[in-house]
Amino acid sequence: MKVRYQTKVTKNVLIPMSDGVTLAADLYRPLRDQPVPGLISFTPYHKDGDYTARFGEAVRGLTQAGYAHLIVDVRGTGNSGGHTVQPWREREQRDYYEAVEWLAAQEWCSGKVGVWGKSYGGIATLLTAATNPPHLSAVAPYMGVAGSWYDLMYVGGRLSSFTFIAQFGSRMAGWNFMPPGYRDPEGRWLSVWREHLESNAPWVVGALDTVLAGEPGFETIPAMLGRIQVPVYVWAGWRDVFPKEMVDTYRIIKSPKKLIAGPWFHVLPEAGHAGRIDFLDELTRWFDYWLKGEDTGIMDEPPVAVWVQGDDKWYFEDDFPPPQVEVRELGLEYGGSLLEGEAGLPEGGVDSFVYDATSGVLGDVRVPAVLDLDHRGEEWKGLTYTTPALEEEIEICGAPEVTIHFESTAPETLMVAKLCDVYPDGRSHLVTSGWFDVSQPTGYGDEYGELLGDGTAVHLRMTPTAYLFRAGHSLRLFISGAHFPYVAPGVGAGKISIRWGKGGQSSVRLPVRPPRGDVATPEFLTPREIPHPPSRAPRWRIEQDPAAKTMTVHMGFSSSLGIDGGEGPATMAYDHQCWATASQTQPAHASTRAKTWGCWESEADKIEVSTVTVFRGLALDLSVSITLNGASYWQGQWSRSLEKSEDSD
């Protein structure tokens, strides 16, 4: 991507909304006389803080390519007015619409606008497209989800106590009460912060209130995506939090679309551990085509690009899953075998294991720290079924599905299935997984699975992926009863039995792609080195207490960023720690805790925001405390129960 224009940055541009609230944005403009297309990214992570640390250089690069770019603090966060108790509600969606139309009406804008963003910003991007602003021309959502609170909170029907409550919920409670990063000379920042302190609520509390009231929070995928009319470039990561949701998004959208799916975790493609590409070049090609009318060739290519793990190469596809995919069914059989066909196999039998609430710490494709760990350290906590060594390579391209015939004496049974690649030396490498709460068959997350027949069989839909199993390797299906710490463990002990063979009919169905032969492949540019501020790498630590028979997982990360504080230089620092503990002997005693600390500091002031979150059993307790120059300034406390909602503030 060529650098064509110098950039001018205007801090804290105020965008009026129809209800009187003003949103604050930083405006990046290329120095040229003619109007240019506009781009917007929406964020709750403070345009003057965490967002700038992660995306500031990307925004600057798009501006140098000839776009006026707004970074907008969403309502109730950062420097924007209003308040927030839950994200993505109708008023916030209206803000997206009005911000697009405001940008299009500026004399320095050509009238064509695009929206892009990652994670929260990816969700905001899809919601913006669903409102269909007249001047919106194209969007590019990265690694988000378009669904309801149930999709975020109840993955596979089980509460995401670690991912949603401890990681996202506690962290955002801190961010939503942080002061605005930019102190404008007129003093607006102080009234904005006071409004946030008076009227904001932690999102995790609002989400629990919504779920307890039986409300969806915001619309489900088909209803929302079906309204999108503009072109959409969907970005998914095989090891991200939302690969299934992004693939579903691509399949549902009817407008012009493209999908790229790489091996990335929840990071931008230029920072991934593999499949690193110059995403700014690809993003610029997309917006140049739809906003500038330039023939970049991006729509002449096949619509889907996938990175095949194991093969470690990019390939074009006409769709996802590819139309050439053939379903291959492997049955669970005697002696822990996973076999194709029925000739000469026993009639059937039963294998059993004791439910272990600590199962899962080595088994999630979304955690960078466990990427290369040997999954055999988990597999003694359940049952394994393994194929003989493969005589030829097998590529799966899509979402494997598993049918398990079972019996369980555990009161809250979670059926978990994981597909692994077993190397010739015996190492077991996790490929994909799926789980479903069979004790809540009509509950949340039904798109991940369903009970069959009389309720003694479950059908699981695993996370979609693209993966090549080499000849000489084996496929292994691992079945367990917990996915700790990602979702809450069941509260009681028990035994789970799996029926195999002809009489049991438990099996895994693989979407197998035939060999490609000589095909065209994407030619992505090598990523440029984009500077990032110093930060500590995310930490992931597993602690085991053999005497107490407990397992504790600790996750944390921190950052510090020098910013323009308005009145002078300032620093925004941040630290987040969370823990989850489960017990083999007392599964009902599982708990999740988190502590978040944020600090805005200049020569004159030091404002510190601390949050403490405790989730134990069915109860949530969350507190926020703020100090100004070491003295207590503000406090808030909230409590919720999944059985009864009770506000203590």
XYZ file of C-alpha atoms in Angstrom:
649
model
C 0.000 0.000 0.000
C 1.551 3.270 -1.123
C 1.740 6.246 1.220
C 0.198 9.082 -0.758
C -0.887 11.785 1.663
C 0.265 13.401 4.855
C -2.190 13.289 7.767
C -3.805 15.901 9.972
C -5.374 14.810 13.267
C -8.142 16.814 14.965
C -8.869 15.771 18.528
C -12.339 15.494 20.010
C -14.564 16.387 17.093
C -18.108 16.487 18.494
C -20.855 14.748 16.506
C -24.434 15.740 17.473
C -27.015 12.991 17.850
C -30.756 13.453 17.390
C -31.464 13.083 21.135
C -29.061 15.875 22.108
C -26.092 13.709 23.081
C -22.749 14.485 21.438
C -20.321 11.719 20.505
C -16.611 12.493 20.540
C -14.294 11.376 17.751
C -10.738 11.846 16.621
C -10.615 12.828 12.959
C -7.723 11.773 10.728
C -7.729 13.613 7.384
C -5.386 13.400 4.404
C -3.937 16.763 3.396
C -5.561 17.306 0.015
C -8.031 19.805 -1.430
C -10.603 17.451 -2.951
C -13.276 15.623 -0.927
C -12.357 12.057 -0.005
C -14.352 9.023 1.120
C -14.845 8.547 4.851
C -14.241 5.617 7.190
C -15.483 5.079 10.748
C -14.473 2.769 13.583
C -16.592 2.656 16.742
C -14.997 1.720 20.067
C -15.842 1.508 23.794
C -12.127 1.169 24.626
C -11.423 4.917 24.622
C -10.133 6.478 21.433
C -7.479 8.193 23.568
C -6.349 4.990 25.260
C -6.477 1.298 24.430
C -7.924 1.764 20.938
C -5.127 4.112 19.872
C -2.564 1.659 21.239
C -3.885 -1.182 19.081
C -5.306 0.514 15.986
C -3.862 4.029 15.756
C -1.244 3.168 13.161
C -3.777 1.244 11.079
C -6.066 4.287 11.041
C -3.157 6.496 10.069
C -2.272 4.112 7.232
C -5.814 4.240 5.833
C -5.745 8.027 6.049
C -2.481 8.128 4.104
C -4.223 6.028 1.456
C -6.752 8.815 0.942
C -9.541 8.390 3.510
C -10.933 10.696 6.172
C -11.149 8.420 9.217
C -13.171 8.882 12.410
C -12.478 6.956 15.615
C -15.681 7.352 17.617
C -16.143 6.664 21.334
C -19.523 4.967 21.639
C -22.198 6.550 23.811
C -21.406 6.562 27.528
C -17.694 5.763 27.089
C -14.502 7.788 26.766
C -15.165 11.377 25.731
C -18.669 10.721 24.386
C -21.735 11.951 26.225
C -24.748 9.955 27.293
C -24.646 6.830 29.402
C -24.467 3.086 28.869
C -25.817 0.113 30.803
C -25.626 -2.349 27.908
C -23.868 -2.140 24.549
C -25.416 -2.349 21.094
C -28.946 -1.396 22.122
C -31.331 0.445 19.783
C -30.130 3.938 20.726
C -26.500 3.016 20.121
C -27.420 1.493 16.765
C -29.136 4.763 15.901
C -25.875 6.522 16.796
C -24.047 4.413 14.205
C -26.541 5.440 11.536
C -26.372 9.129 12.411
C -22.562 9.164 12.599
C -22.357 7.741 9.065
C -24.741 10.364 7.736
C -22.937 13.165 9.629
C -19.625 12.168 8.067
C -21.131 11.924 4.578
C -22.519 15.474 4.898
C -19.145 17.119 5.611
C -17.800 19.269 2.797
C -14.466 17.423 2.827
C -16.184 14.032 2.413
C -17.125 12.620 -0.981
C -20.393 11.264 0.434
C -19.279 7.630 0.418
C -18.617 6.053 3.821
C -17.248 2.705 4.985
C -17.149 1.176 8.463
C -14.704 -1.356 9.859
C -13.673 -2.642 13.266
C -12.558 -5.635 15.312
C -14.295 -7.468 18.177
C -16.711 -4.911 19.673
C -15.999 -2.816 16.609
C -16.804 -5.802 14.384
C -20.201 -6.147 16.033
C -20.770 -2.399 15.681
C -19.803 -2.667 12.006
C -22.435 -5.333 11.320
C -25.072 -3.435 13.274
C -24.269 -0.280 11.306
C -24.739 -2.188 8.053
C -28.050 -3.573 9.320
C -29.394 -0.023 9.824
C -28.655 0.712 6.127
C -27.592 4.385 6.256
C -28.099 5.860 2.767
C -24.422 6.873 2.425
C -22.892 3.636 3.698
C -21.081 1.969 0.788
C -19.202 -1.026 2.272
C -18.118 -2.560 5.592
C -15.411 -4.890 6.921
C -16.155 -6.601 10.272
C -13.248 -8.321 12.015
C -13.773 -11.142 14.507
C -17.116 -10.194 16.009
C -20.475 -11.810 16.591
C -23.924 -10.849 15.428
C -26.395 -12.368 17.826
C -27.910 -11.860 21.249
C -26.637 -11.768 24.804
C -27.256 -15.507 24.842
C -24.638 -15.982 22.115
C -22.064 -14.064 24.147
C -22.921 -15.364 27.618
C -24.142 -18.914 27.049
C -21.820 -20.636 24.599
C -23.177 -24.099 23.929
C -25.868 -23.474 26.526
C -23.447 -23.032 29.444
C -22.531 -19.705 31.074
C -19.161 -18.319 29.964
C -18.120 -17.413 33.497
C -14.430 -16.923 32.660
C -14.542 -15.466 29.149
C -17.569 -13.204 29.493
C -17.787 -12.356 33.196
C -14.172 -12.383 34.395
C -12.384 -11.238 31.242
C -14.814 -9.020 29.349
C -17.241 -8.048 32.114
C -14.751 -6.998 34.765
C -12.502 -5.255 32.257
C -15.341 -3.216 30.770
C -16.637 -2.255 34.216
C -13.319 -0.503 34.691
C -13.304 1.130 31.261
C -16.886 2.428 31.562
C -16.024 4.417 34.689
C -12.604 5.661 33.548
C -12.376 9.434 32.986
C -12.208 10.767 29.426
C -8.641 10.601 28.193
C -8.692 14.026 26.528
C -9.373 17.081 28.692
C -10.811 19.699 26.377
C -10.099 23.365 27.270
C -13.815 24.107 27.740
C -14.093 21.542 30.540
C -16.716 19.399 28.804
C -14.778 16.278 29.835
C -15.702 16.730 33.508
C -19.463 16.928 32.891
C -19.200 13.895 30.597
C -17.374 11.902 33.277
C -19.882 12.916 35.956
C -22.717 11.718 33.734
C -20.946 8.380 33.278
C -20.465 7.996 37.034
C -24.083 8.876 37.765
C -25.775 6.797 35.060
C -23.483 4.059 33.713
C -23.707 0.475 34.957
C -21.318 -2.438 34.409
C -22.291 -4.205 31.208
C -22.118 -7.634 32.793
C -24.803 -6.528 35.270
C -27.027 -5.184 32.505
C -26.499 -8.364 30.498
C -27.520 -10.566 33.421
C -30.595 -8.403 33.963
C -31.555 -8.853 30.328
C -31.075 -12.609 30.351
C -32.952 -12.997 33.648
C -35.827 -11.015 32.170
C -35.924 -13.389 29.191
C -35.024 -10.673 26.675
C -32.529 -11.193 23.820
C -30.694 -7.872 24.361
C -30.271 -7.292 20.633
C -31.417 -9.097 17.546
C -30.360 -12.554 16.475
C -28.129 -13.274 13.499
C -30.701 -14.050 10.753
C -32.971 -11.123 11.596
C -30.149 -8.616 11.597
C -27.938 -9.881 8.766
C -30.883 -10.382 6.466
C -31.361 -6.603 6.262
C -27.802 -5.788 5.162
C -27.640 -4.377 1.645
C -24.059 -3.098 1.388
C -20.976 -5.198 0.468
C -19.385 -6.996 3.443
C -15.821 -8.289 3.836
C -15.937 -10.808 6.704
C -12.700 -11.513 8.632
C -12.531 -14.649 10.800
C -9.792 -16.313 12.852
C -9.757 -20.088 13.255
C -8.414 -19.620 16.787
C -10.458 -16.538 17.604
C -13.414 -16.378 20.000
C -15.951 -16.102 17.150
C -14.999 -18.249 14.119
C -18.399 -19.947 14.014
C -20.275 -16.658 14.236
C -18.236 -15.016 11.470
C -18.619 -17.995 9.131
C -22.365 -17.967 9.853
C -22.389 -14.240 9.112
C -20.822 -14.815 5.704
C -23.266 -17.577 4.843
C -26.354 -15.555 5.785
C -25.487 -12.243 4.090
C -27.019 -11.868 0.633
C -25.267 -8.682 -0.507
C -21.858 -8.761 -2.290
C -19.446 -10.408 0.119
C -16.039 -11.908 0.757
C -14.656 -14.095 3.546
C -11.099 -14.470 4.742
C -10.356 -16.995 7.497
C -6.844 -17.222 8.901
C -5.148 -19.039 11.796
C -5.332 -15.968 14.005
C -6.255 -15.572 17.640
C -8.119 -12.411 18.708
C -5.528 -10.153 17.050
C -5.185 -8.333 13.783
C -3.753 -10.464 10.948
C -0.439 -8.622 10.858
C 0.266 -9.760 14.428
C -0.742 -13.419 14.157
C 1.493 -16.393 14.940
C 0.988 -17.659 11.346
C -0.730 -16.564 8.153
C 0.475 -12.996 8.700
C -0.605 -10.674 5.908
C -0.658 -6.948 5.189
C -4.298 -6.529 6.193
C -4.125 -2.777 5.529
C -3.361 -3.452 1.882
C -6.297 -5.873 1.650
C -8.609 -3.472 3.496
C -7.560 -0.616 1.221
C -8.208 -2.728 -1.893
C -11.716 -3.426 -0.559
C -12.623 0.161 0.217
C -10.895 1.551 -2.901
C -13.149 -0.686 -4.994
C -16.422 0.211 -3.286
C -15.803 3.799 -2.130
C -13.521 5.141 -4.865
C -14.642 3.043 -7.824
C -11.108 1.797 -8.516
C -10.639 -1.563 -10.213
C -8.412 -3.192 -7.594
C -9.230 -6.712 -8.803
C -10.566 -7.726 -5.403
C -13.984 -8.731 -6.746
C -12.454 -10.702 -9.633
C -10.967 -13.179 -7.153
C -12.838 -16.143 -5.671
C -14.923 -14.891 -2.744
C -13.280 -16.980 0.002
C -9.661 -17.249 1.145
C -8.754 -19.788 3.846
C -5.531 -20.669 5.622
C -5.309 -24.452 5.903
C -3.619 -25.301 9.189
C -1.236 -28.232 9.011
C -0.627 -27.431 5.359
C 0.138 -23.826 6.387
C -0.924 -22.316 3.073
C -3.555 -19.926 1.760
C -6.133 -21.192 -0.733
C -9.030 -19.629 -2.630
C -12.459 -21.249 -2.395
C -15.777 -20.552 -4.121
C -17.696 -20.853 -0.848
C -17.367 -22.051 2.725
C -17.654 -24.878 3.320
C -16.357 -25.538 -0.209
C -18.941 -27.172 -2.491
C -16.518 -30.063 -3.116
C -16.643 -31.182 0.535
C -17.658 -34.798 1.111
C -18.908 -36.018 4.487
C -16.922 -38.901 5.940
C -18.369 -40.650 8.987
C -16.172 -42.391 11.550
C -17.702 -44.580 14.257
C -16.649 -44.939 17.882
C -15.676 -48.566 18.369
C -14.205 -51.199 20.706
C -10.894 -50.431 22.394
C -11.000 -46.691 21.794
C -10.919 -47.027 18.013
C -12.319 -44.513 15.552
C -13.097 -46.339 12.333
C -14.850 -45.881 9.007
C -17.334 -48.559 7.937
C -18.858 -51.443 9.885
C -17.366 -54.648 8.430
C -16.185 -57.017 11.127
C -16.861 -54.599 14.008
C -18.416 -55.601 17.342
C -22.108 -55.039 17.859
C -21.541 -52.352 20.451
C -20.687 -51.599 24.025
C -20.276 -48.909 26.674
C -17.268 -46.923 27.965
C -17.495 -44.757 31.085
C -15.560 -42.025 32.860
C -15.980 -40.044 36.080
C -16.947 -36.406 35.594
C -13.972 -34.106 36.317
C -14.786 -30.397 36.673
C -11.134 -29.426 35.989
C -11.056 -30.828 32.450
C -10.249 -28.225 29.784
C -7.219 -26.207 30.914
C -5.104 -27.503 28.002
C -7.944 -27.722 25.565
C -9.097 -24.559 23.856
C -7.896 -23.462 20.435
C -8.425 -19.791 21.401
C -5.575 -19.556 23.940
C -2.119 -18.748 22.473
C -0.386 -20.182 25.546
C -1.751 -23.699 24.910
C -1.269 -23.685 21.122
C 1.643 -26.138 21.116
C 0.944 -28.009 24.355
C 0.459 -31.760 24.235
C -3.249 -32.406 24.721
C -2.540 -35.825 26.244
C -2.298 -34.002 29.570
C -6.083 -33.589 29.366
C -7.143 -36.843 27.810
C -7.037 -38.976 30.958
C -10.036 -36.928 32.192
C -12.395 -38.467 29.628
C -12.458 -40.966 26.760
C -10.457 -41.057 23.531
C -11.209 -42.748 20.210
C -8.370 -42.786 17.661
C -7.993 -43.848 14.032
C -5.129 -45.987 12.793
C -2.264 -44.037 11.223
C -3.568 -42.385 8.050
C -2.364 -43.886 4.793
C -3.038 -40.612 2.998
C -3.600 -37.033 4.108
C -7.069 -35.764 4.990
C -8.133 -32.117 4.887
C -11.232 -31.054 6.782
C -12.801 -27.799 5.635
C -15.942 -26.859 7.547
C -17.535 -27.750 10.882
C -17.177 -31.374 12.066
C -20.272 -32.797 13.763
C -20.441 -35.394 16.514
C -23.285 -37.637 17.644
C -22.863 -39.128 21.118
C -25.194 -41.678 22.696
C -24.748 -41.312 26.430
C -25.992 -41.879 29.945
C -25.079 -39.614 32.842
C -25.549 -39.547 36.606
C -24.069 -36.023 36.827
C -26.832 -33.498 37.635
C -25.583 -30.857 35.164
C -24.067 -32.675 32.220
C -21.997 -30.836 29.639
C -21.005 -33.004 26.683
C -17.655 -31.858 25.272
C -16.022 -33.229 22.119
C -12.581 -32.257 20.826
C -10.892 -33.290 17.601
C -7.122 -33.752 17.818
C -4.233 -34.460 15.437
C -2.069 -37.262 16.842
C 1.519 -37.098 15.580
C 3.608 -40.228 14.910
C 5.507 -39.598 18.165
C 2.226 -39.651 20.125
C 1.742 -35.900 20.656
C -1.888 -34.827 20.530
C -2.608 -31.400 18.986
C -6.041 -29.832 19.465
C -7.769 -28.910 16.173
C -11.349 -27.928 17.046
C -14.031 -28.536 19.654
C -17.718 -28.298 20.490
C -19.884 -28.629 23.581
C -23.507 -28.539 24.647
C -25.338 -28.447 27.975
C -27.618 -31.476 27.756
C -29.234 -30.575 31.088
C -30.695 -27.428 29.423
C -31.861 -28.720 26.016
C -34.259 -25.840 25.462
C -31.899 -23.245 26.864
C -29.352 -20.951 25.274
C -26.833 -21.846 22.601
C -28.951 -24.419 20.774
C -27.097 -23.643 17.547
C -24.116 -25.466 19.077
C -26.022 -28.701 19.619
C -29.303 -30.469 20.271
C -30.668 -33.492 22.074
C -31.916 -36.325 19.884
C -34.781 -38.765 20.276
C -35.555 -39.569 23.893
C -32.741 -37.353 25.189
C -30.077 -40.069 25.436
C -28.117 -38.776 22.438
C -26.673 -35.375 21.617
C -25.651 -33.841 18.302
C -22.700 -31.410 18.615
C -21.590 -28.870 16.030
C -17.881 -28.179 16.357
C -16.178 -24.896 15.569
C -15.491 -24.612 11.811
C -11.895 -24.877 10.695
C -9.584 -25.777 7.816
C -6.954 -28.335 8.791
C -4.755 -30.888 7.034
C -4.001 -34.198 8.779
C -0.762 -35.555 7.314
C -0.238 -39.159 6.265
C 1.150 -41.129 9.195
C -0.845 -39.016 11.678
C -4.087 -40.118 13.342
C -7.396 -38.418 14.141
C -8.557 -38.545 17.743
C -11.919 -37.711 19.263
C -11.726 -36.781 22.952
C -14.952 -36.731 24.983
C -15.224 -35.152 28.434
C -17.780 -33.522 30.723
C -16.250 -30.078 31.339
C -14.658 -27.210 29.446
C -12.949 -25.391 32.295
C -12.337 -22.491 32.718
C -14.163 -21.174 29.646
C -17.639 -22.214 30.752
C -18.925 -22.891 34.253
C -18.486 -26.453 35.553
C -21.491 -28.522 36.598
C -22.231 -28.507 40.316
C -22.409 -32.243 41.035
C -20.354 -35.405 40.728
C -21.294 -38.377 38.594
C -20.373 -40.841 35.883
C -20.850 -40.412 32.132
C -21.148 -43.440 29.844
C -20.747 -43.467 26.058
C -22.303 -46.126 23.835
C -20.239 -47.186 20.839
C -20.426 -49.612 17.932
C -23.396 -50.694 15.847
C -25.735 -50.608 18.803
C -24.549 -47.183 19.981
C -24.108 -45.344 16.690
C -21.907 -42.667 18.274
C -19.873 -41.095 15.471
C -18.058 -38.070 14.108
C -18.859 -36.631 10.677
C -15.936 -34.906 8.965
C -16.282 -32.359 6.115
C -13.463 -33.714 3.940
C -12.210 -31.664 1.038
C -10.833 -33.583 -1.953
C -7.259 -32.717 -3.040
C -7.100 -29.414 -4.887
C -4.470 -30.126 -7.475
C -3.050 -27.097 -9.270
C -5.203 -24.136 -8.157
C -4.795 -20.385 -7.836
C -3.805 -19.124 -4.392
C -4.033 -15.656 -2.825
C -0.997 -13.428 -3.134
C -1.230 -11.356 0.023
C 1.520 -8.875 0.747
C 3.921 -9.492 3.609
C 2.831 -7.329 6.550
C 4.646 -4.124 7.299
C 6.052 -3.712 10.772
C 3.452 -1.530 12.466
C 4.839 0.077 15.644
C 3.027 -0.698 18.873
C 3.509 0.797 22.341
C 5.304 -1.300 24.964
C 3.046 -3.831 26.680
C 3.415 -7.065 28.580
C 2.461 -10.220 26.725
C -0.737 -11.910 27.958
C -0.074 -14.348 30.776
C -1.643 -17.788 31.183
C -0.685 -19.834 34.230
C -2.084 -23.162 35.431
C -1.771 -24.024 39.108
C -2.640 -27.455 40.488
C -3.099 -28.384 44.143
C -2.841 -32.200 44.302
C -3.804 -32.308 47.972
C -6.975 -30.245 47.550
C -7.566 -31.662 44.048
C -8.181 -28.203 42.623
C -7.057 -26.506 39.422
C -6.663 -22.736 39.074
C -6.134 -20.875 35.799
C -4.718 -17.360 35.931
C -4.844 -14.947 32.999
C -3.624 -11.361 32.885
C -2.297 -8.571 30.709
C -1.270 -4.951 31.080
C -0.315 -1.907 29.040
C 0.823 1.694 29.386
C 0.413 4.439 26.791
C 1.480 8.050 26.547
C -1.388 10.180 25.184
C -2.416 13.739 24.398
C -4.310 14.616 27.567
C -5.632 17.905 26.175
C -4.111 20.055 28.903
C -0.746 18.413 28.286
C 0.885 14.983 28.049
C -0.753 12.197 30.049
C -0.446 8.464 30.554
C -3.150 5.805 30.493
C -2.088 2.552 32.135
C -4.055 -0.618 32.558
C -3.752 -3.998 34.285
C -6.240 -6.865 34.293
C -6.010 -10.143 36.214
C -8.565 -12.951 36.466
C -8.641 -16.388 38.066
C -10.894 -19.421 37.846
C -10.779 -22.363 40.250
C -12.461 -25.750 39.955
C -12.397 -28.790 42.239
C -12.395 -32.476 41.311
C -14.051 -33.459 44.594
C -16.329 -30.434 45.170
C -17.401 -29.149 41.733
C -20.106 -26.929 43.266
C -17.342 -24.788 44.810
C -16.072 -23.460 41.467
C -15.371 -19.730 41.436
C -14.219 -16.982 39.087
C -12.554 -13.744 40.207
C -11.112 -10.698 38.495
C -9.325 -7.468 39.372
C -8.904 -4.559 37.015
C -6.878 -1.396 37.550
C -6.816 1.639 35.266
C -4.962 4.907 35.712
C -5.073 8.309 33.993
C -2.122 10.432 35.092
C -0.769 13.876 34.215
C 1.505 16.318 36.031
C -1.530 17.688 37.894
C -3.767 14.670 38.582
C -3.756 10.940 39.076
C -7.093 9.126 38.724
C -7.203 5.402 39.498
C -10.163 3.110 38.813
C -10.227 -0.352 40.430
C -12.789 -3.113 39.983
C -13.216 -6.421 41.801
C -15.482 -9.134 40.406
C -16.413 -12.375 42.152
C -18.647 -15.018 40.582
C -19.347 -18.029 42.796
C -22.174 -20.499 42.383
C -25.077 -18.483 41.013
C -24.061 -15.124 42.479
C -22.155 -12.158 41.058
C -20.625 -9.388 43.172
C -18.903 -6.463 41.489
C -17.440 -3.290 42.996
C -15.815 -0.211 41.502
C -13.735 2.311 43.437
C -12.120 5.510 42.160
C -9.425 7.625 43.792
C -8.319 11.138 42.836
C -4.742 11.940 43.824
C -4.856 9.161 46.389
C -8.146 10.206 48.045
C -11.416 8.294 47.706
C -13.583 9.919 45.014
C -16.400 7.510 44.008
C -17.613 3.964 44.705
C -20.250 1.631 43.327
C -21.384 -1.907 44.158
C -23.674 -4.357 42.358
C -24.895 -7.861 43.151
C -26.876 -10.254 41.003
C -28.131 -13.794 41.325
C -29.034 -16.026 38.435
C -32.061 -17.055 40.478
C -33.135 -13.630 41.662
C -32.075 -10.153 40.542
C -31.203 -7.857 43.418
C -29.444 -4.512 43.077
C -27.416 -3.414 46.062
C -26.344 0.012 44.914
